[in-house]
Amino acid sequence: MSIEQITKAIGDESRKKILDLLTVGELPATALFEQFEYAAPTISRHLSVLKEAGLVNTRREGVFIYYSLNKETFKELEEWLEAFVPVKIKVKQERTERATSPRPPKKENTFDKFQSEF
């Protein structure tokens, strides 16, 4: 898929909402339709645009169609966007992630507690 097609698909608020909903995992079309006040054919068209851009995968099970995110396309988009992110920001982000990562709690030394009581 072309980056232009991907970015056009992501540029619509309704399609962004669909992508957000799919971050929890695969969902049937009916579950997606319920999240909007639009008619089903309108949402169906949005889903078609996302599928044509390669952002979602479909799986048919009987009469139901299930949608899920196509992670490969998002990786492709991420790789393309990396060229626009300065190295300085990437390094700063990595430092921040390391600094905010949870640290294991200090183990209490029972001997130290015993010593402080005297």
PDB file of C-alpha atoms in Angstrom:
ATOM      1  CA  MET A   1       0.000   0.000   0.000  1.00  0.00           C
ATOM      2  CA  SER A   2       1.147   3.524  -0.659  1.00  0.00           C
ATOM      3  CA  ILE A   3       1.880   5.901   2.192  1.00  0.00           C
ATOM      4  CA  GLU A   4      -0.448   8.423   0.530  1.00  0.00           C
ATOM      5  CA  GLN A   5      -3.340   5.951   0.605  1.00  0.00           C
ATOM      6  CA  ILE A   6      -2.607   5.062   4.230  1.00  0.00           C
ATOM      7  CA  THR A   7      -2.458   8.678   5.407  1.00  0.00           C
ATOM      8  CA  LYS A   8      -5.643   9.586   3.535  1.00  0.00           C
ATOM      9  CA  ALA A   9      -7.436   6.699   5.223  1.00  0.00           C
ATOM     10  CA  ILE A  10      -6.185   7.737   8.661  1.00  0.00           C
ATOM     11  CA  GLY A  11      -7.145  11.366   8.031  1.00  0.00           C
ATOM     12  CA  ASP A  12     -10.858  10.835   8.635  1.00  0.00           C
ATOM     13  CA  GLU A  13     -12.229  11.052  12.209  1.00  0.00           C
ATOM     14  CA  SER A  14     -14.623   8.119  11.767  1.00  0.00           C
ATOM     15  CA  ARG A  15     -11.866   5.895  10.420  1.00  0.00           C
ATOM     16  CA  LYS A  16      -9.565   6.919  13.268  1.00  0.00           C
ATOM     17  CA  LYS A  17     -12.309   5.912  15.698  1.00  0.00           C
ATOM     18  CA  ILE A  18     -12.639   2.529  13.967  1.00  0.00           C
ATOM     19  CA  LEU A  19      -8.872   1.995  14.256  1.00  0.00           C
ATOM     20  CA  ASP A  20      -9.011   2.960  17.949  1.00  0.00           C
ATOM     21  CA  LEU A  21     -11.812   0.456  18.530  1.00  0.00           C
ATOM     22  CA  LEU A  22      -9.774  -2.280  16.848  1.00  0.00           C
ATOM     23  CA  THR A  23      -6.796  -1.771  19.175  1.00  0.00           C
ATOM     24  CA  VAL A  24      -8.542  -4.099  21.655  1.00  0.00           C
ATOM     25  CA  GLY A  25      -8.524  -6.876  19.059  1.00  0.00           C
ATOM     26  CA  GLU A  26     -10.684  -8.385  16.368  1.00  0.00           C
ATOM     27  CA  LEU A  27     -14.304  -7.166  16.273  1.00  0.00           C
ATOM     28  CA  PRO A  28     -17.321  -8.102  14.163  1.00  0.00           C
ATOM     29  CA  ALA A  29     -18.696  -5.423  11.839  1.00  0.00           C
ATOM     30  CA  THR A  30     -21.898  -5.288  13.902  1.00  0.00           C
ATOM     31  CA  ALA A  31     -19.929  -4.248  17.013  1.00  0.00           C
ATOM     32  CA  LEU A  32     -18.332  -1.442  15.009  1.00  0.00           C
ATOM     33  CA  PHE A  33     -21.682  -0.305  13.581  1.00  0.00           C
ATOM     34  CA  GLU A  34     -23.082   0.033  17.123  1.00  0.00           C
ATOM     35  CA  GLN A  35     -20.427   2.620  18.006  1.00  0.00           C
ATOM     36  CA  PHE A  36     -21.671   5.138  15.438  1.00  0.00           C
ATOM     37  CA  GLU A  37     -24.862   7.050  14.813  1.00  0.00           C
ATOM     38  CA  TYR A  38     -24.364   6.748  11.045  1.00  0.00           C
ATOM     39  CA  ALA A  39     -26.164   4.259   8.834  1.00  0.00           C
ATOM     40  CA  ALA A  40     -24.450   0.888   8.410  1.00  0.00           C
ATOM     41  CA  PRO A  41     -23.591   1.535   4.715  1.00  0.00           C
ATOM     42  CA  THR A  42     -21.620   4.649   5.738  1.00  0.00           C
ATOM     43  CA  ILE A  43     -19.539   2.684   8.245  1.00  0.00           C
ATOM     44  CA  SER A  44     -19.209  -0.105   5.690  1.00  0.00           C
ATOM     45  CA  ARG A  45     -17.666   2.397   3.269  1.00  0.00           C
ATOM     46  CA  HIS A  46     -15.206   3.566   5.938  1.00  0.00           C
ATOM     47  CA  LEU A  47     -14.238  -0.042   6.589  1.00  0.00           C
ATOM     48  CA  SER A  48     -13.701  -0.555   2.839  1.00  0.00           C
ATOM     49  CA  VAL A  49     -11.368   2.453   2.686  1.00  0.00           C
ATOM     50  CA  LEU A  50      -9.368   1.089   5.629  1.00  0.00           C
ATOM     51  CA  LYS A  51      -9.181  -2.332   3.991  1.00  0.00           C
ATOM     52  CA  GLU A  52      -8.098  -0.873   0.623  1.00  0.00           C
ATOM     53  CA  ALA A  53      -5.338   1.058   2.425  1.00  0.00           C
ATOM     54  CA  GLY A  54      -4.196  -2.200   4.034  1.00  0.00           C
ATOM     55  CA  LEU A  55      -4.871  -0.964   7.565  1.00  0.00           C
ATOM     56  CA  VAL A  56      -7.373  -3.678   8.470  1.00  0.00           C
ATOM     57  CA  ASN A  57      -7.744  -7.360   7.752  1.00  0.00           C
ATOM     58  CA  THR A  58     -11.053  -9.151   7.383  1.00  0.00           C
ATOM     59  CA  ARG A  59     -12.129 -12.658   8.250  1.00  0.00           C
ATOM     60  CA  ARG A  60     -15.495 -14.121   7.343  1.00  0.00           C
ATOM     61  CA  GLU A  61     -17.194 -16.570   9.673  1.00  0.00           C
ATOM     62  CA  GLY A  62     -20.603 -17.556   8.370  1.00  0.00           C
ATOM     63  CA  VAL A  63     -22.551 -14.363   7.769  1.00  0.00           C
ATOM     64  CA  PHE A  64     -20.293 -12.281  10.045  1.00  0.00           C
ATOM     65  CA  ILE A  65     -17.246 -10.308   8.951  1.00  0.00           C
ATOM     66  CA  TYR A  66     -14.566  -9.716  11.572  1.00  0.00           C
ATOM     67  CA  TYR A  67     -12.091  -6.836  11.352  1.00  0.00           C
ATOM     68  CA  SER A  68      -8.635  -6.558  12.891  1.00  0.00           C
ATOM     69  CA  LEU A  69      -5.658  -4.225  12.542  1.00  0.00           C
ATOM     70  CA  ASN A  70      -3.017  -5.103   9.958  1.00  0.00           C
ATOM     71  CA  LYS A  71       0.104  -4.538  12.057  1.00  0.00           C
ATOM     72  CA  GLU A  72       2.417  -4.917   9.049  1.00  0.00           C
ATOM     73  CA  THR A  73       0.993  -1.766   7.456  1.00  0.00           C
ATOM     74  CA  PHE A  74       1.456   0.151  10.697  1.00  0.00           C
ATOM     75  CA  LYS A  75       5.081  -1.016  10.850  1.00  0.00           C
ATOM     76  CA  GLU A  76       5.555   0.229   7.288  1.00  0.00           C
ATOM     77  CA  LEU A  77       4.085   3.605   8.252  1.00  0.00           C
ATOM     78  CA  GLU A  78       6.272   3.766  11.358  1.00  0.00           C
ATOM     79  CA  GLU A  79       9.412   3.055   9.314  1.00  0.00           C
ATOM     80  CA  TRP A  80       8.491   5.808   6.863  1.00  0.00           C
ATOM     81  CA  LEU A  81       7.825   8.296   9.681  1.00  0.00           C
ATOM     82  CA  GLU A  82      11.140   7.535  11.416  1.00  0.00           C
ATOM     83  CA  ALA A  83      12.935   9.559   8.754  1.00  0.00           C
ATOM     84  CA  PHE A  84      11.119  12.663  10.012  1.00  0.00           C
ATOM     85  CA  VAL A  85      11.854  12.205  13.717  1.00  0.00           C
ATOM     86  CA  PRO A  86      15.171  13.808  14.717  1.00  0.00           C
ATOM     87  CA  VAL A  87      17.657  11.516  16.436  1.00  0.00           C
ATOM     88  CA  LYS A  88      17.771  13.911  19.421  1.00  0.00           C
ATOM     89  CA  ILE A  89      14.075  13.265  20.130  1.00  0.00           C
ATOM     90  CA  LYS A  90      14.519   9.502  19.828  1.00  0.00           C
ATOM     91  CA  VAL A  91      17.415   9.492  22.329  1.00  0.00           C
ATOM     92  CA  LYS A  92      15.509  11.733  24.759  1.00  0.00           C
ATOM     93  CA  GLN A  93      12.456   9.481  24.506  1.00  0.00           C
ATOM     94  CA  GLU A  94      14.552   6.375  25.236  1.00  0.00           C
ATOM     95  CA  ARG A  95      16.062   8.060  28.314  1.00  0.00           C
ATOM     96  CA  THR A  96      12.618   9.080  29.544  1.00  0.00           C
ATOM     97  CA  GLU A  97      11.296   5.552  29.051  1.00  0.00           C
ATOM     98  CA  ARG A  98      14.189   4.112  31.045  1.00  0.00           C
ATOM     99  CA  ALA A  99      13.806   6.701  33.826  1.00  0.00           C
ATOM    100  CA  THR A 100      10.071   6.116  34.194  1.00  0.00           C
ATOM    101  CA  SER A 101      10.166   2.339  33.988  1.00  0.00           C
ATOM    102  CA  PRO A 102       9.017   0.755  37.243  1.00  0.00           C
ATOM    103  CA  ARG A 103      11.779  -0.274  39.588  1.00  0.00           C
ATOM    104  CA  PRO A 104      11.465  -3.326  41.788  1.00  0.00           C
ATOM    105  CA  PRO A 105      10.671  -2.424  45.412  1.00  0.00           C
ATOM    106  CA  LYS A 106      13.587  -2.458  47.812  1.00  0.00           C
ATOM    107  CA  LYS A 107      13.616  -5.524  49.989  1.00  0.00           C
ATOM    108  CA  GLU A 108      13.485  -4.698  53.648  1.00  0.00           C
ATOM    109  CA  ASN A 109      16.360  -6.088  55.599  1.00  0.00           C
ATOM    110  CA  THR A 110      14.900  -7.414  58.863  1.00  0.00           C
ATOM    111  CA  PHE A 111      18.287  -7.074  60.551  1.00  0.00           C
ATOM    112  CA  ASP A 112      18.300  -3.293  59.918  1.00  0.00           C
ATOM    113  CA  LYS A 113      14.862  -3.015  61.492  1.00  0.00           C
ATOM    114  CA  PHE A 114      16.040  -4.996  64.492  1.00  0.00           C
ATOM    115  CA  GLN A 115      19.100  -2.717  64.918  1.00  0.00           C
ATOM    116  CA  SER A 116      16.989   0.446  64.828  1.00  0.00           C
ATOM    117  CA  GLU A 117      14.905  -0.723  67.773  1.00  0.00           C
ATOM    118  CA  PHE A 118      17.904  -0.563  70.120  1.00  0.00           C
TER     119      PHE A 118
END
